[in-house]
XYZ file of C-alpha atoms in Angstrom:
557
model
C 12.584 -74.256 -93.351
C 11.214 -71.924 -90.739
C 9.281 -68.704 -91.079
C 9.337 -65.527 -88.994
C 6.371 -63.234 -88.405
C 6.782 -59.834 -86.780
C 4.845 -59.227 -83.571
C 3.331 -55.723 -83.798
C 2.144 -55.812 -80.162
C 5.714 -55.718 -78.801
C 7.835 -52.650 -79.614
C 10.915 -52.969 -81.806
C 14.168 -51.842 -80.224
C 17.783 -51.034 -81.044
C 20.605 -52.928 -79.359
C 24.036 -51.327 -79.240
C 27.157 -53.444 -79.010
C 30.301 -51.329 -79.135
C 30.068 -49.284 -82.315
C 27.301 -51.446 -83.812
C 23.595 -50.690 -83.702
C 21.141 -53.483 -84.500
C 17.410 -53.087 -85.070
C 15.602 -55.972 -83.332
C 11.949 -56.786 -83.977
C 10.083 -59.185 -81.642
C 9.197 -62.110 -83.841
C 7.257 -65.369 -83.925
C 9.040 -68.393 -85.383
C 7.142 -71.288 -86.999
C 8.076 -74.365 -88.979
C 7.370 -74.966 -92.653
C 4.268 -76.940 -91.633
C 3.056 -74.202 -89.280
C 4.000 -75.515 -85.833
C 5.294 -72.877 -83.442
C 8.979 -73.242 -82.623
C 9.140 -70.293 -80.235
C 7.934 -69.201 -76.808
C 6.031 -66.165 -78.064
C 3.360 -67.802 -80.228
C 1.836 -70.040 -77.499
C 1.808 -67.077 -75.104
C -0.063 -64.894 -77.605
C -2.504 -67.730 -78.343
C -3.113 -68.274 -74.621
C -3.899 -64.572 -74.189
C -6.489 -64.856 -76.964
C -8.032 -67.913 -75.294
C -8.227 -66.240 -71.887
C -9.611 -62.996 -73.333
C -12.418 -64.844 -75.121
C -13.563 -66.618 -71.960
C -13.108 -63.607 -69.652
C -15.276 -61.469 -71.944
C -18.085 -63.990 -71.391
C -17.906 -63.292 -67.643
C -18.003 -59.526 -68.222
C -21.084 -59.910 -70.408
C -22.768 -62.063 -67.757
C -22.279 -59.348 -65.126
C -23.093 -56.513 -67.532
C -19.665 -54.863 -67.362
C -18.523 -55.440 -70.953
C -19.600 -52.046 -72.315
C -16.658 -50.381 -74.028
C -14.395 -53.386 -73.431
C -13.134 -55.224 -76.487
C -10.679 -57.632 -74.874
C -9.038 -58.788 -71.638
C -5.267 -58.934 -71.388
C -2.956 -60.501 -68.841
C -0.417 -58.224 -67.179
C 2.914 -59.207 -65.724
C 5.622 -57.801 -63.501
C 8.744 -59.972 -63.180
C 11.196 -59.491 -60.343
C 14.681 -60.759 -61.273
C 17.279 -61.911 -58.755
C 20.968 -62.245 -59.628
C 24.476 -62.615 -58.190
C 27.488 -60.428 -58.971
C 30.988 -61.897 -58.594
C 34.429 -60.662 -59.575
C 35.055 -61.520 -63.225
C 38.676 -62.578 -62.702
C 37.741 -64.918 -59.861
C 34.798 -66.385 -61.786
C 37.081 -67.116 -64.748
C 39.207 -69.337 -62.496
C 36.209 -71.609 -61.854
C 35.502 -74.042 -64.735
C 32.204 -74.965 -63.086
C 31.012 -71.341 -63.013
C 32.133 -70.825 -66.610
C 30.624 -74.034 -68.015
C 27.679 -74.658 -65.696
C 26.822 -71.327 -64.073
C 27.211 -72.791 -60.573
C 29.915 -74.168 -58.305
C 30.067 -77.976 -58.333
C 33.008 -78.375 -55.921
C 33.910 -76.266 -52.915
C 33.353 -75.576 -49.241
C 30.536 -73.511 -47.791
C 31.561 -70.139 -46.440
C 31.512 -69.913 -42.614
C 29.410 -66.776 -43.018
C 26.576 -67.077 -45.482
C 23.293 -65.276 -44.869
C 22.678 -66.491 -41.324
C 22.564 -62.923 -39.993
C 20.499 -61.445 -42.836
C 22.866 -58.481 -42.609
C 23.385 -58.288 -46.363
C 19.634 -58.106 -46.964
C 19.305 -55.054 -44.729
C 22.656 -53.421 -45.488
C 23.470 -50.622 -47.909
C 24.117 -51.393 -51.571
C 27.909 -51.527 -52.230
C 29.276 -48.583 -54.232
C 30.494 -50.705 -57.163
C 27.092 -52.348 -57.389
C 25.293 -48.991 -57.277
C 27.318 -47.862 -60.284
C 26.491 -51.114 -62.062
C 22.779 -50.825 -61.274
C 22.691 -47.260 -62.598
C 24.329 -48.379 -65.852
C 21.857 -51.267 -66.184
C 18.881 -48.976 -65.649
C 20.207 -46.510 -68.221
C 20.464 -49.297 -70.816
C 16.991 -50.583 -69.906
C 15.555 -47.079 -70.201
C 16.957 -46.853 -73.737
C 15.037 -50.053 -74.553
C 11.786 -48.789 -73.032
C 11.951 -51.078 -70.000
C 10.850 -49.157 -66.866
C 12.873 -50.447 -63.889
C 11.100 -49.655 -60.631
C 13.087 -51.163 -57.750
C 16.646 -52.270 -56.955
C 17.828 -53.748 -53.676
C 20.002 -56.277 -51.893
C 18.756 -59.837 -51.652
C 19.222 -62.511 -48.995
C 22.691 -63.821 -49.887
C 25.989 -61.905 -50.027
C 26.471 -60.321 -53.486
C 22.874 -61.166 -54.428
C 20.589 -58.409 -55.701
C 17.204 -57.853 -57.359
C 15.671 -55.625 -60.006
C 11.971 -55.266 -60.737
C 10.157 -53.374 -63.515
C 6.734 -51.802 -63.698
C 4.086 -54.276 -64.834
C 3.206 -54.460 -68.534
C 1.077 -56.563 -70.827
C 2.336 -60.155 -70.451
C 3.688 -60.562 -73.983
C 5.681 -57.317 -73.799
C 6.790 -58.102 -70.238
C 8.121 -61.502 -71.361
C 10.157 -59.865 -74.146
C 11.453 -57.216 -71.770
C 12.341 -59.826 -69.172
C 14.573 -61.637 -71.686
C 16.210 -58.310 -72.544
C 16.724 -57.542 -68.856
C 18.633 -60.790 -68.315
C 20.811 -60.019 -71.336
C 21.546 -56.458 -70.193
C 22.371 -57.600 -66.649
C 25.010 -59.956 -67.989
C 26.477 -57.630 -70.638
C 26.819 -54.600 -68.373
C 28.417 -56.681 -65.616
C 31.392 -57.524 -67.852
C 31.989 -53.793 -68.475
C 32.199 -53.319 -64.699
C 34.671 -56.151 -64.129
C 31.980 -58.457 -62.769
C 30.159 -61.593 -63.818
C 26.363 -61.685 -63.440
C 25.121 -65.149 -62.453
C 21.460 -65.946 -63.101
C 21.672 -69.660 -62.281
C 18.992 -70.846 -59.874
C 21.558 -72.117 -57.342
C 25.071 -70.871 -58.130
C 26.427 -71.515 -54.625
C 25.577 -74.359 -52.253
C 24.323 -73.195 -48.882
C 23.237 -69.772 -50.156
C 19.888 -68.436 -51.295
C 19.023 -69.319 -54.880
C 17.920 -67.066 -57.710
C 14.399 -66.869 -59.083
C 11.906 -64.458 -60.521
C 8.539 -63.672 -59.013
C 5.807 -63.646 -61.620
C 3.180 -61.032 -60.640
C 0.197 -61.943 -62.812
C -3.187 -60.258 -63.232
C -6.028 -59.820 -65.730
C -7.123 -56.401 -66.961
C -9.549 -55.006 -69.507
C -8.211 -52.978 -72.397
C -9.878 -49.994 -70.702
C -7.510 -50.340 -67.732
C -9.685 -52.102 -65.121
C -7.818 -54.755 -63.110
C -10.188 -57.715 -62.802
C -8.311 -58.979 -59.723
C -8.753 -55.755 -57.773
C -11.610 -56.252 -55.288
C -14.139 -53.670 -54.224
C -14.783 -53.065 -50.544
C -18.481 -53.671 -51.147
C -19.229 -57.397 -50.987
C -22.219 -57.337 -53.321
C -20.138 -55.796 -56.099
C -17.414 -58.422 -55.887
C -19.076 -61.410 -57.519
C -17.287 -60.728 -60.804
C -13.954 -60.439 -58.986
C -14.690 -63.623 -57.030
C -15.578 -65.421 -60.260
C -12.080 -64.825 -61.588
C -10.493 -65.772 -58.247
C -12.486 -69.016 -58.140
C -11.414 -69.755 -61.708
C -7.778 -69.502 -60.585
C -8.457 -71.732 -57.564
C -10.126 -74.360 -59.738
C -7.367 -74.163 -62.366
C -4.579 -74.715 -59.858
C -6.373 -77.553 -58.132
C -7.018 -79.388 -61.395
C -3.686 -78.616 -63.039
C -1.141 -78.015 -60.278
C 0.990 -80.777 -61.770
C 1.524 -79.135 -65.167
C 2.010 -75.658 -63.688
C 4.662 -77.185 -61.424
C 6.191 -78.803 -64.524
C 6.553 -75.413 -66.239
C 9.169 -74.399 -63.648
C 11.009 -77.732 -63.676
C 14.669 -77.560 -64.688
C 18.021 -78.875 -63.567
C 18.843 -75.571 -61.866
C 15.457 -74.974 -60.262
C 15.458 -78.431 -58.667
C 18.270 -77.158 -56.393
C 16.375 -74.001 -55.467
C 12.739 -74.989 -54.823
C 12.021 -75.423 -51.142
C 15.119 -73.517 -50.049
C 15.423 -70.108 -48.390
C 13.274 -67.487 -50.154
C 11.963 -70.102 -52.629
C 8.639 -71.940 -52.290
C 8.354 -75.726 -52.098
C 7.567 -77.800 -55.159
C 4.000 -78.354 -53.903
C 1.690 -75.826 -55.529
C -0.903 -74.227 -53.277
C -2.706 -70.873 -53.172
C -2.338 -68.323 -50.396
C -5.462 -66.166 -50.092
C -4.616 -64.213 -46.944
C -6.944 -63.456 -44.060
C -9.168 -60.928 -45.854
C -9.854 -62.833 -49.083
C -9.857 -66.130 -47.183
C -12.722 -64.956 -44.980
C -14.770 -63.825 -47.997
C -14.177 -67.155 -49.765
C -15.160 -69.107 -46.651
C -18.477 -67.269 -46.536
C -18.980 -67.783 -50.276
C -18.402 -71.524 -49.899
C -21.437 -71.486 -47.595
C -23.506 -69.633 -50.186
C -23.133 -66.188 -48.578
C -21.610 -62.921 -49.794
C -19.697 -60.658 -47.431
C -17.784 -57.405 -47.540
C -14.016 -57.144 -47.431
C -12.442 -55.970 -44.199
C -11.420 -52.348 -44.007
C -7.783 -51.379 -43.594
C -6.533 -51.001 -40.033
C -4.158 -48.369 -38.670
C -0.809 -48.953 -37.013
C -0.026 -46.547 -34.167
C 3.716 -46.459 -33.507
C 3.198 -44.828 -30.134
C 5.216 -41.712 -30.766
C 3.887 -38.250 -31.557
C 6.227 -37.259 -34.433
C 5.358 -40.370 -36.473
C 1.874 -40.467 -37.997
C -0.279 -43.581 -37.907
C 0.193 -45.935 -40.857
C -2.495 -47.633 -42.902
C -2.005 -51.382 -42.778
C -3.065 -53.518 -45.722
C -5.668 -56.077 -44.605
C -3.806 -58.949 -46.281
C -0.287 -60.092 -45.422
C 2.214 -61.441 -47.966
C 3.090 -65.089 -47.311
C 6.634 -65.436 -48.624
C 6.576 -69.234 -48.269
C 3.673 -69.653 -50.698
C 4.329 -70.600 -54.342
C 1.155 -68.872 -55.574
C -0.040 -66.003 -53.388
C -2.831 -63.450 -53.775
C -1.388 -60.081 -52.753
C -4.122 -57.500 -53.064
C -4.675 -57.133 -56.797
C -2.673 -59.926 -58.440
C -1.318 -63.429 -57.948
C 2.398 -63.856 -57.373
C 3.790 -67.081 -58.848
C 7.045 -67.374 -56.918
C 8.484 -70.644 -58.256
C 9.941 -69.605 -61.642
C 13.706 -70.076 -61.925
C 16.242 -67.315 -62.410
C 17.296 -68.344 -65.935
C 13.820 -69.219 -67.227
C 11.762 -67.484 -69.869
C 8.471 -66.436 -68.279
C 6.614 -66.968 -71.563
C 6.236 -70.742 -71.086
C 4.782 -70.797 -67.526
C 2.482 -67.889 -68.350
C 1.213 -69.570 -71.517
C 0.281 -72.611 -69.420
C -1.187 -70.472 -66.602
C -3.326 -68.505 -69.066
C -4.585 -71.719 -70.678
C -5.640 -73.510 -67.506
C -7.324 -70.350 -66.180
C -9.122 -69.897 -69.532
C -10.406 -73.473 -69.259
C -11.714 -72.808 -65.748
C -13.336 -69.494 -66.719
C -15.010 -71.301 -69.619
C -16.397 -73.977 -67.295
C -17.599 -71.498 -64.649
C -19.170 -69.151 -67.232
C -21.071 -72.061 -68.793
C -22.328 -73.187 -65.385
C -23.452 -69.670 -64.435
C -25.271 -69.297 -67.780
C -27.007 -72.628 -67.171
C -28.070 -71.573 -63.665
C -29.337 -68.218 -64.954
C -31.522 -70.050 -67.417
C -32.910 -72.032 -64.494
C -33.675 -69.238 -62.007
C -33.141 -65.950 -63.855
C -30.880 -64.276 -61.267
C -27.252 -63.553 -62.124
C -26.277 -63.107 -58.485
C -27.999 -66.282 -57.282
C -26.544 -68.261 -60.189
C -23.019 -66.958 -59.519
C -23.212 -67.697 -55.788
C -24.499 -71.229 -56.440
C -21.718 -72.025 -58.930
C -18.869 -70.367 -57.047
C -19.793 -71.932 -53.712
C -19.701 -75.325 -55.423
C -16.301 -74.587 -56.955
C -14.849 -73.633 -53.565
C -16.255 -76.668 -51.774
C -14.818 -78.965 -54.435
C -11.406 -77.322 -54.898
C -10.552 -75.677 -51.567
C -7.856 -78.310 -50.868
C -5.413 -76.221 -52.929
C -5.840 -73.225 -50.565
C -3.265 -73.127 -47.763
C -2.438 -70.054 -45.670
C 0.177 -71.528 -43.362
C 3.919 -72.178 -43.508
C 4.655 -73.990 -46.747
C 8.163 -74.910 -45.513
C 6.875 -76.955 -42.577
C 7.046 -80.755 -42.571
C 3.421 -80.776 -41.450
C 2.327 -79.100 -44.694
C 4.125 -81.695 -46.805
C 2.268 -84.417 -44.917
C -1.017 -82.507 -45.150
C -0.588 -81.876 -48.885
C -0.159 -85.612 -49.459
C -3.318 -86.310 -47.457
C -5.189 -83.719 -49.528
C -4.100 -85.440 -52.717
C -2.036 -82.531 -54.018
C 0.824 -83.554 -56.336
C 4.222 -83.640 -54.601
C 6.667 -83.493 -57.516
C 10.122 -82.960 -56.079
C 12.288 -83.106 -59.211
C 12.155 -82.545 -62.956
C 11.866 -86.271 -63.678
C 8.802 -86.341 -61.387
C 7.196 -83.230 -62.875
C 7.572 -83.293 -66.673
C 5.600 -86.536 -67.269
C 2.467 -84.601 -66.214
C 2.379 -83.194 -69.750
C 2.048 -86.751 -71.131
C -1.583 -87.043 -70.016
C -3.985 -87.214 -72.961
C -6.479 -84.746 -71.494
C -3.735 -82.124 -71.103
C -2.933 -82.208 -74.798
C -6.647 -81.942 -75.566
C -6.982 -78.802 -73.404
C -4.171 -76.972 -75.202
C -5.505 -78.095 -78.571
C -9.117 -77.165 -77.738
C -8.178 -73.589 -76.832
C -5.857 -73.206 -79.819
C -2.710 -72.693 -77.735
C -0.713 -75.711 -78.898
C -1.371 -78.769 -81.009
C -0.535 -82.154 -79.487
C 2.513 -82.329 -81.752
C 3.714 -78.913 -80.546
C 3.245 -79.901 -76.908
C 5.001 -83.253 -77.371
C 7.976 -81.591 -79.048
C 8.308 -78.988 -76.280
C 8.185 -81.620 -73.556
C 10.861 -83.647 -75.363
C 13.051 -80.538 -75.508
C 12.567 -79.963 -71.768
C 13.514 -83.571 -71.011
C 16.585 -83.492 -73.238
C 17.732 -80.131 -71.863
C 17.518 -81.488 -68.319
C 19.469 -84.616 -69.283
C 22.211 -82.775 -71.169
C 22.656 -80.064 -68.514
C 23.161 -82.694 -65.814
C 25.616 -84.662 -67.985
C 27.627 -81.487 -68.602
C 27.716 -80.815 -64.856
C 28.831 -84.385 -64.115
C 31.611 -84.305 -66.720
C 32.737 -80.901 -65.463
C 32.907 -82.217 -61.891
C 35.052 -85.156 -63.014
C 37.351 -82.879 -64.993
C 37.809 -80.571 -61.984
C 38.364 -83.476 -59.596
C 40.967 -85.117 -61.818
C 42.875 -82.002 -62.949
C 42.521 -79.655 -59.961
C 41.481 -81.401 -56.751
C 43.443 -84.665 -56.978
C 46.777 -83.047 -57.970
C 46.444 -80.436 -55.211
C 45.501 -83.066 -52.634
C 48.385 -85.318 -53.698
C 50.851 -82.443 -53.392
C 49.514 -81.605 -49.951
C 49.772 -85.234 -48.859
C 53.392 -85.362 -50.004
C 54.226 -82.117 -48.192
C 52.496 -83.325 -45.039
C 54.339 -86.664 -45.086
C 57.659 -84.871 -45.602
C 56.945 -82.537 -42.687
C 56.051 -85.463 -40.409
C 59.176 -87.363 -41.463
C 61.392 -84.343 -40.809
C 60.166 -84.012 -37.212
C 60.159 -87.712 -36.345
C 62.783 -90.389 -36.028
C 60.515 -92.743 -37.954
C 58.895 -91.745 -41.274
C 55.101 -91.815 -40.935
C 52.379 -92.193 -43.483
C 49.190 -90.147 -43.346
C 46.463 -92.811 -43.435
C 43.651 -90.264 -43.030
C 44.547 -88.260 -46.129
C 45.276 -91.433 -48.107
C 41.827 -92.730 -47.212
C 40.155 -89.493 -48.276
C 41.993 -89.529 -51.600
C 40.946 -93.125 -52.173
C 37.356 -92.169 -51.424
C 37.541 -89.343 -53.963
C 38.954 -91.644 -56.645
C 36.209 -94.169 -55.843
C 33.477 -91.538 -56.263
C 34.979 -90.313 -59.529
C 34.761 -93.887 -60.820
C 31.136 -94.175 -59.670
C 30.273 -90.897 -61.376
C 31.968 -92.017 -64.596
C 29.925 -95.238 -64.470
C 26.717 -93.257 -63.945
C 27.567 -91.080 -66.953
C 28.325 -94.206 -68.971
C 24.924 -95.649 -68.152
C 23.338 -92.341 -69.086
C 25.247 -92.243 -72.380
C 24.027 -95.715 -73.283
C 20.455 -94.677 -72.596
C 20.894 -91.588 -74.775
C 22.046 -93.642 -77.749
C 19.087 -95.985 -77.244
C 16.844 -92.941 -77.117
C 18.182 -91.691 -80.458
C 17.725 -95.120 -81.997
C 14.134 -95.184 -80.768
C 13.479 -91.879 -82.545
C 12.856 -89.892 -79.354
C 10.057 -92.098 -78.043
C 8.440 -90.660 -74.920
C 9.317 -93.591 -72.688
C 13.014 -93.281 -73.455
C 13.501 -89.668 -72.318
C 11.294 -90.341 -69.294
C 13.462 -93.290 -68.269
C 16.634 -91.335 -68.975
C 15.602 -88.387 -66.816
C 14.641 -90.826 -64.051
C 18.158 -92.305 -64.175
C 19.629 -88.806 -64.021
C 17.512 -87.795 -61.024
C 17.768 -91.031 -59.028
C 21.343 -92.118 -59.806
C 23.533 -89.487 -61.431
C 22.607 -86.497 -59.230
C 23.053 -88.330 -55.879
C 26.427 -89.606 -57.110
C 27.457 -86.108 -58.202
C 26.444 -84.644 -54.841
C 28.282 -87.371 -52.934
């Protein structure tokens, strides 16, 4: 059996469906033996772990008065596509898989960026208003709505909230987006890459740490000497990502996100931190054992009298970076459009808690040695930066040079799900989650198995759907066209002619269908072996490797 436990930190809500009204209460779900079977419980546990370690830092710097805990806050931007419902229903691949498997690229995609900067279509404005009304009923404060890069792609973003509540509200937002679309004669697609050649769909995870008194711990002061506490938390994030970039990358690994990462408006699969010019300069000085003040904001003079000067933020926003500092938070840009944000944030909280723990212990040890909090903090943080600065990169993450440089630096380059998920198999990773009470080794192993199996089954469904469409839609249409073409040639010629080009293309298609069926057959055999081996780790690893290296290239071809 399983047991449910109500979560009093996340508000209950009422969902209306036609004439029905259903009271929904955010809930944890655990097994009879106590293992968590949900996404919520590990996230709540990770918040507890991070709060405990962050409070140690506040006590070290004497800023813990009146503070009882530290919470993580989250603001999740959600991208989505809207397509005509009747047209979407004619596509078995959109219906079954959420993306097109067969088709030609449109001559006009988003080369001109004109959709991004155009006005919102009237039908979409009406839809957005209806979505926001439903979200308002549920207590979800939507802040922005706008066009996105691709045609018929849009984005909605809420105000930030405590991470646990934000994760619940993000799931509700996805549900509302899809339900309301059907009422407006549209289909809302959240798949990470619904159309080849067009921008994919993700959600930017704006993450910060705040005290329960409302102080954002990632908001720097302009006075350098007062920023050591802020820099301690920043250095903890730097250390965490350098040590555990592989598992944070694995949290965003999925069949859909593999198509999106590294494409337009999506970061590459190599995790690095963007600090920006302002914070980067302060960290460079700190690495040398010095403290410095943050740069003041500059003005932009537009050169015309009616327009006042504008205050320019000292730090830019690198849109190619997977993990960017943008003034008072870190923006994790690699999460997929269909994903729950609870899982990546539970892992992010845990690895940052581990780093805060290590840094706090080192500072306490240095204080015991020399008695000065400031000197101890500078000594420890400068050492952290010198050892882990390889994960900081402020350039173009799309460039081929960065991929080469990242390999030289020793950063993990995990291009696909089969490359990424095995990172969770490392013994020390299980020990970290167990040590901080976030997940037992059994809970972690089960979740990783689920991620592997989901990846395998999603790709098998896509492959079988592609075969079905090729055999029942493409081949019959192509054969009819070939017959019509041959008849037309024969009618205008004294000698009947064959069409060797079209015959060759049809033969190629039949050949690839056979290859894809063989790849599925090999995958099916591996799955049965996996079941017989009682879900042993090596079996799902090998199966996902076959999917990534053999099945997907065959499907694409």
